[in-house]
Amino acid sequence: MLSGTTRCGLRPSRRAARMGMMSRMTERAEVVIIGGGVVGASVAYHLAEAGCRDVLVVERGRQLGEGSTGRATGGVRAQFATPVNIRMSLYSIDFFSRFHEATGRDCGYQPVGYLFLAAHARQLAQLESNRVRQTAAGLTCVEILSTDEIAARLPLVRLDDIAGGSFCPIDGLIDPLAVMHGLWERASERGARLWTDTRVTGIEVEGGAVARVDTSRGRVSTRAVVNAAGAWAAEVARLAGVEIPVTPLRRQLVGTEPFDGLPARMPMVIDLSDGFHFRRVESEGQAPGVRLAWPDPEERPGFNTDFDESFAGKVLERAARRVPAFAGLKVDRALCRAGLYEMTPDHHAIIGRAPGVAGLYLANGFSGHGVMHSPATGRAVSDLILHGESRTIDITRLRAERFAEGGLIEEPVLL
Ligand SMILES: Cc1cc2nc3c(=O)[nH]c(=O)nc-3n(C[C@H](O)[C@H](O)[C@H](O)COP(=O)(O)OP(=O)(O)OC[C@H]3O[C@@H](n4cnc5c(N)ncnc54)[C@H](O)[C@@H]3O)c2cc1C
């Protein structure tokens, strides 16, 4: 422990120290994390691993993972087009591949690959140009495939209207809740605490710095707060007077009854003509089923998480068009669900210090990639809190100020 610092090495303000002495009833924590999803769990894990164990996660739900984390598909890919997303993925995929060593638990990482199907020459050229950027960012295993090569790997897929594709063998699947629990349980073993059924109602700022967090269970005195509130991040930031452009957008998934004709190792398949994608899902004691998804362009921002029955028909139609053998596939209603993406205007996360409020950190706006990028995010935020800078991944481009400064980041493949 450094002299004049707290156990995490954070320097306490005189006022905070005075407040702590004055009010023994007020709870204290070095770091308060708002939101008990995969991102909050990852920040807690990385802080705890770095020796900062006085961490409190505050979650309004009855248990961890009740937000978007428990609704996610479980895809992980490095096939992005921007250096920052590719590097976030490379860090995270490496972490998933040694998850057991890092946490003592499994996260269900299966490197079955992501196969992107380009509908025309322009999309194929985009995949080729992405590959150049991916190679430059250190992802060197992406293959551009002809339709014959795709047919040889995945004969199920109809390819007469496809120009080619790209495949990355380290992309694949993870179990979102297993990732979250693995990270959280290790953080908890190291001393991190969790308050469930507790809503954060205020973030008190004094002299431009975070001083306390108000919750439905009482006050917590702290100097570092992490906003890990997923689709609700904008309202949490507003508690400290900070505006961030994060909007909720419903995404729906359709699960099917078992289907016999799936290959044992099937990639996540993405049809770039309309964003329709599907993956294999194991089910105990029977043939695997399929999980189907499609970003409905009619969807409007909002907090609705009801599954819309008419969505299943729309997605099945797309499924049968791309995979003729899927015609007549039966929906298993129990496997259908909806949840929220946390969108930003450029579909990139916001990670960094909150503008104008010292001690408030943002880990928000993942635009549908929060599970796959949770390890990199946890590491970057932990570094920022403990060392004042991100030491592994350059997250400068993800700072919140980019929206006001006109520094938006272009990501052509939106899913
Ligand atoms: C259908 C669907 C499919 C997806 N598929 C994938 C995928 O394949 N791969 C991938 O990487 N990502 C995917 N995502 C996105 C992913 O789920 C999210 O990006 C990720 O879960 C975000 O994690 P989080 O911890 O930030 O948010 P959440 O898991 O939403 O956690 C935020 C938590 O904050 C809590 N909270 C909010 N406000 C307060 C408050 N005031 N006080 C206390 N607690 C509060 C909420 O209750 C919530 O539990 C998918 C999402 C959906 C909906």
mmCIF file of N, CA, C and O in Angstrom, residues 348-396:
data_model
loop_
_atom_site.group_PDB
_atom_site.id
_atom_site.type_symbol
_atom_site.label_atom_id
_atom_site.label_comp_id
_atom_site.label_asym_id
_atom_site.label_seq_id
_atom_site.Cartn_x
_atom_site.Cartn_y
_atom_site.Cartn_z
ATOM 1 N N HIS A 348 -19.867 2.325 -31.653
ATOM 2 C CA HIS A 348 -18.682 1.961 -30.886
ATOM 3 C C HIS A 348 -18.937 2.298 -29.415
ATOM 4 O O HIS A 348 -19.692 3.228 -29.107
ATOM 5 N N ALA A 349 -18.256 1.574 -28.560
ATOM 6 C CA ALA A 349 -18.431 1.795 -27.121
ATOM 7 C C ALA A 349 -17.920 3.171 -26.695
ATOM 8 O O ALA A 349 -17.170 3.829 -27.426
ATOM 9 N N ILE A 350 -18.352 3.572 -25.522
ATOM 10 C CA ILE A 350 -17.804 4.766 -24.872
ATOM 11 C C ILE A 350 -17.051 4.258 -23.644
ATOM 12 O O ILE A 350 -17.661 3.724 -22.715
ATOM 13 N N ILE A 351 -15.739 4.376 -23.675
ATOM 14 C CA ILE A 351 -14.942 3.895 -22.538
ATOM 15 C C ILE A 351 -13.948 4.990 -22.164
ATOM 16 O O ILE A 351 -13.200 5.479 -23.011
ATOM 17 N N GLY A 352 -13.981 5.377 -20.894
ATOM 18 C CA GLY A 352 -13.025 6.398 -20.457
ATOM 19 C C GLY A 352 -13.603 7.227 -19.332
ATOM 20 O O GLY A 352 -14.628 6.894 -18.738
ATOM 21 N N ARG A 353 -12.928 8.349 -19.068
ATOM 22 C CA ARG A 353 -13.391 9.263 -18.017
ATOM 23 C C ARG A 353 -14.608 10.032 -18.506
ATOM 24 O O ARG A 353 -14.657 10.402 -19.680
ATOM 25 N N ALA A 354 -15.528 10.298 -17.590
ATOM 26 C CA ALA A 354 -16.684 11.119 -17.963
ATOM 27 C C ALA A 354 -16.241 12.568 -18.047
ATOM 28 O O ALA A 354 -15.552 13.056 -17.143
ATOM 29 N N PRO A 355 -16.618 13.270 -19.117
ATOM 30 C CA PRO A 355 -16.203 14.672 -19.240
ATOM 31 C C PRO A 355 -16.729 15.502 -18.074
ATOM 32 O O PRO A 355 -17.920 15.455 -17.767
ATOM 33 N N GLY A 356 -15.848 16.237 -17.426
ATOM 34 C CA GLY A 356 -16.266 17.211 -16.401
ATOM 35 C C GLY A 356 -16.472 16.659 -15.012
ATOM 36 O O GLY A 356 -16.734 17.428 -14.089
ATOM 37 N N VAL A 357 -16.409 15.354 -14.803
ATOM 38 C CA VAL A 357 -16.600 14.810 -13.444
ATOM 39 C C VAL A 357 -15.444 13.857 -13.121
ATOM 40 O O VAL A 357 -15.408 12.727 -13.603
ATOM 41 N N ALA A 358 -14.531 14.324 -12.310
ATOM 42 C CA ALA A 358 -13.386 13.473 -11.938
ATOM 43 C C ALA A 358 -13.890 12.278 -11.129
ATOM 44 O O ALA A 358 -14.778 12.419 -10.285
ATOM 45 N N GLY A 359 -13.341 11.122 -11.405
ATOM 46 C CA GLY A 359 -13.713 9.925 -10.642
ATOM 47 C C GLY A 359 -14.902 9.169 -11.211
ATOM 48 O O GLY A 359 -15.263 8.120 -10.679
ATOM 49 N N LEU A 360 -15.511 9.680 -12.276
ATOM 50 C CA LEU A 360 -16.607 8.932 -12.911
ATOM 51 C C LEU A 360 -16.076 8.332 -14.211
ATOM 52 O O LEU A 360 -15.525 9.047 -15.064
ATOM 53 N N TYR A 361 -16.214 7.013 -14.345
ATOM 54 C CA TYR A 361 -15.697 6.287 -15.504
ATOM 55 C C TYR A 361 -16.858 5.662 -16.279
ATOM 56 O O TYR A 361 -17.798 5.142 -15.672
ATOM 57 N N LEU A 362 -16.740 5.692 -17.593
ATOM 58 C CA LEU A 362 -17.815 5.182 -18.454
ATOM 59 C C LEU A 362 -17.376 3.879 -19.117
ATOM 60 O O LEU A 362 -16.265 3.782 -19.647
ATOM 61 N N ALA A 363 -18.267 2.895 -19.081
ATOM 62 C CA ALA A 363 -18.023 1.622 -19.787
ATOM 63 C C ALA A 363 -19.364 1.264 -20.429
ATOM 64 O O ALA A 363 -20.085 0.394 -19.958
ATOM 65 N N ASN A 364 -19.672 1.985 -21.494
ATOM 66 C CA ASN A 364 -21.047 1.990 -22.015
ATOM 67 C C ASN A 364 -21.118 1.906 -23.541
ATOM 68 O O ASN A 364 -20.100 2.008 -24.220
ATOM 69 N N GLY A 365 -22.345 1.762 -24.030
ATOM 70 C CA GLY A 365 -22.618 1.939 -25.464
ATOM 71 C C GLY A 365 -21.984 0.888 -26.363
ATOM 72 O O GLY A 365 -21.551 1.200 -27.465
ATOM 73 N N PHE A 366 -21.999 -0.358 -25.941
ATOM 74 C CA PHE A 366 -21.290 -1.401 -26.708
ATOM 75 C C PHE A 366 -21.995 -1.749 -28.021
ATOM 76 O O PHE A 366 -21.448 -2.483 -28.841
ATOM 77 N N SER A 367 -23.180 -1.252 -28.198
ATOM 78 C CA SER A 367 -23.915 -1.414 -29.463
ATOM 79 C C SER A 367 -23.998 -2.885 -29.880
ATOM 80 O O SER A 367 -23.845 -3.234 -31.051
ATOM 81 N N GLY A 368 -24.194 -3.745 -28.880
ATOM 82 C CA GLY A 368 -24.385 -5.169 -29.164
ATOM 83 C C GLY A 368 -23.139 -6.019 -29.068
ATOM 84 O O GLY A 368 -23.168 -7.199 -29.420
ATOM 85 N N HIS A 369 -22.027 -5.462 -28.545
ATOM 86 C CA HIS A 369 -20.787 -6.244 -28.461
ATOM 87 C C HIS A 369 -20.218 -6.278 -27.047
ATOM 88 O O HIS A 369 -19.027 -6.520 -26.862
ATOM 89 N N GLY A 370 -21.077 -6.044 -26.082
ATOM 90 C CA GLY A 370 -20.593 -5.890 -24.700
ATOM 91 C C GLY A 370 -20.094 -7.174 -24.073
ATOM 92 O O GLY A 370 -19.205 -7.132 -23.216
ATOM 93 N N VAL A 371 -20.656 -8.321 -24.467
ATOM 94 C CA VAL A 371 -20.170 -9.570 -23.872
ATOM 95 C C VAL A 371 -18.791 -9.876 -24.444
ATOM 96 O O VAL A 371 -17.832 -10.097 -23.710
ATOM 97 N N MET A 372 -18.695 -9.814 -25.783
ATOM 98 C CA MET A 372 -17.414 -10.184 -26.401
ATOM 99 C C MET A 372 -16.291 -9.207 -26.027
ATOM 100 O O MET A 372 -15.143 -9.594 -25.965
ATOM 101 N N HIS A 373 -16.623 -7.952 -25.757
ATOM 102 C CA HIS A 373 -15.588 -6.975 -25.422
ATOM 103 C C HIS A 373 -15.436 -6.744 -23.917
ATOM 104 O O HIS A 373 -14.700 -5.848 -23.498
ATOM 105 N N SER A 374 -16.128 -7.560 -23.116
ATOM 106 C CA SER A 374 -16.080 -7.307 -21.668
ATOM 107 C C SER A 374 -14.671 -7.487 -21.072
ATOM 108 O O SER A 374 -14.276 -6.674 -20.224
ATOM 109 N N PRO A 375 -13.879 -8.490 -21.494
ATOM 110 C CA PRO A 375 -12.544 -8.581 -20.872
ATOM 111 C C PRO A 375 -11.684 -7.343 -21.151
ATOM 112 O O PRO A 375 -11.075 -6.788 -20.235
ATOM 113 N N ALA A 376 -11.658 -6.901 -22.414
ATOM 114 C CA ALA A 376 -10.838 -5.729 -22.766
ATOM 115 C C ALA A 376 -11.338 -4.487 -22.035
ATOM 116 O O ALA A 376 -10.548 -3.659 -21.573
ATOM 117 N N THR A 377 -12.654 -4.368 -21.913
ATOM 118 C CA THR A 377 -13.229 -3.197 -21.240
ATOM 119 C C THR A 377 -12.852 -3.190 -19.762
ATOM 120 O O THR A 377 -12.437 -2.154 -19.216
ATOM 121 N N GLY A 378 -12.987 -4.342 -19.122
ATOM 122 C CA GLY A 378 -12.657 -4.432 -17.693
ATOM 123 C C GLY A 378 -11.204 -4.064 -17.452
ATOM 124 O O GLY A 378 -10.881 -3.340 -16.506
ATOM 125 N N ARG A 379 -10.344 -4.542 -18.329
ATOM 126 C CA ARG A 379 -8.908 -4.253 -18.177
ATOM 127 C C ARG A 379 -8.632 -2.756 -18.368
ATOM 128 O O ARG A 379 -7.917 -2.122 -17.593
ATOM 129 N N ALA A 380 -9.235 -2.176 -19.415
ATOM 130 C CA ALA A 380 -8.979 -0.764 -19.713
ATOM 131 C C ALA A 380 -9.484 0.133 -18.575
ATOM 132 O O ALA A 380 -8.786 1.070 -18.149
ATOM 133 N N VAL A 381 -10.684 -0.155 -18.065
ATOM 134 C CA VAL A 381 -11.259 0.698 -17.016
ATOM 135 C C VAL A 381 -10.468 0.534 -15.711
ATOM 136 O O VAL A 381 -10.185 1.514 -15.013
ATOM 137 N N SER A 382 -10.083 -0.699 -15.416
ATOM 138 C CA SER A 382 -9.283 -0.927 -14.211
ATOM 139 C C SER A 382 -7.958 -0.164 -14.300
ATOM 140 O O SER A 382 -7.526 0.504 -13.346
ATOM 141 N N ASP A 383 -7.320 -0.229 -15.468
ATOM 142 C CA ASP A 383 -6.057 0.520 -15.663
ATOM 143 C C ASP A 383 -6.272 2.019 -15.479
ATOM 144 O O ASP A 383 -5.455 2.705 -14.852
ATOM 145 N N LEU A 384 -7.353 2.520 -16.053
ATOM 146 C CA LEU A 384 -7.631 3.963 -15.948
ATOM 147 C C LEU A 384 -7.776 4.382 -14.492
ATOM 148 O O LEU A 384 -7.252 5.419 -14.077
ATOM 149 N N ILE A 385 -8.517 3.565 -13.726
ATOM 150 C CA ILE A 385 -8.759 3.916 -12.322
ATOM 151 C C ILE A 385 -7.454 3.833 -11.520
ATOM 152 O O ILE A 385 -7.141 4.719 -10.724
ATOM 153 N N LEU A 386 -6.702 2.773 -11.757
ATOM 154 C CA LEU A 386 -5.536 2.532 -10.891
ATOM 155 C C LEU A 386 -4.264 3.236 -11.357
ATOM 156 O O LEU A 386 -3.410 3.566 -10.556
ATOM 157 N N HIS A 387 -4.148 3.440 -12.688
ATOM 158 C CA HIS A 387 -2.893 4.000 -13.212
ATOM 159 C C HIS A 387 -3.083 5.300 -13.989
ATOM 160 O O HIS A 387 -2.118 5.853 -14.499
ATOM 161 N N GLY A 388 -4.348 5.687 -14.178
ATOM 162 C CA GLY A 388 -4.606 6.935 -14.889
ATOM 163 C C GLY A 388 -4.554 6.805 -16.405
ATOM 164 O O GLY A 388 -4.750 7.773 -17.129
ATOM 165 N N GLU A 389 -4.277 5.599 -16.898
ATOM 166 C CA GLU A 389 -4.233 5.391 -18.357
ATOM 167 C C GLU A 389 -4.490 3.920 -18.652
ATOM 168 O O GLU A 389 -4.246 3.059 -17.804
ATOM 169 N N SER A 390 -4.983 3.660 -19.867
ATOM 170 C CA SER A 390 -5.176 2.273 -20.286
ATOM 171 C C SER A 390 -3.835 1.757 -20.797
ATOM 172 O O SER A 390 -3.258 2.329 -21.713
ATOM 173 N N ARG A 391 -3.350 0.675 -20.191
ATOM 174 C CA ARG A 391 -1.979 0.244 -20.492
ATOM 175 C C ARG A 391 -1.880 -0.834 -21.565
ATOM 176 O O ARG A 391 -0.794 -1.118 -22.044
ATOM 177 N N THR A 392 -3.006 -1.465 -21.901
ATOM 178 C CA THR A 392 -2.934 -2.558 -22.872
ATOM 179 C C THR A 392 -3.515 -2.156 -24.214
ATOM 180 O O THR A 392 -2.945 -2.442 -25.258
ATOM 181 N N ILE A 393 -4.677 -1.515 -24.176
ATOM 182 C CA ILE A 393 -5.362 -1.163 -25.424
ATOM 183 C C ILE A 393 -5.513 0.354 -25.473
ATOM 184 O O ILE A 393 -5.902 0.969 -24.477
ATOM 185 N N ASP A 394 -5.222 0.922 -26.627
ATOM 186 C CA ASP A 394 -5.399 2.366 -26.772
ATOM 187 C C ASP A 394 -6.889 2.651 -26.987
ATOM 188 O O ASP A 394 -7.448 2.329 -28.034
ATOM 189 N N ILE A 395 -7.519 3.216 -25.956
ATOM 190 C CA ILE A 395 -8.960 3.468 -26.029
ATOM 191 C C ILE A 395 -9.276 4.951 -26.267
ATOM 192 O O ILE A 395 -10.424 5.377 -26.114
ATOM 193 N N THR A 396 -8.256 5.709 -26.664
ATOM 194 C CA THR A 396 -8.459 7.155 -26.838
ATOM 195 C C THR A 396 -9.657 7.445 -27.755
ATOM 196 O O THR A 396 -10.435 8.353 -27.496
#
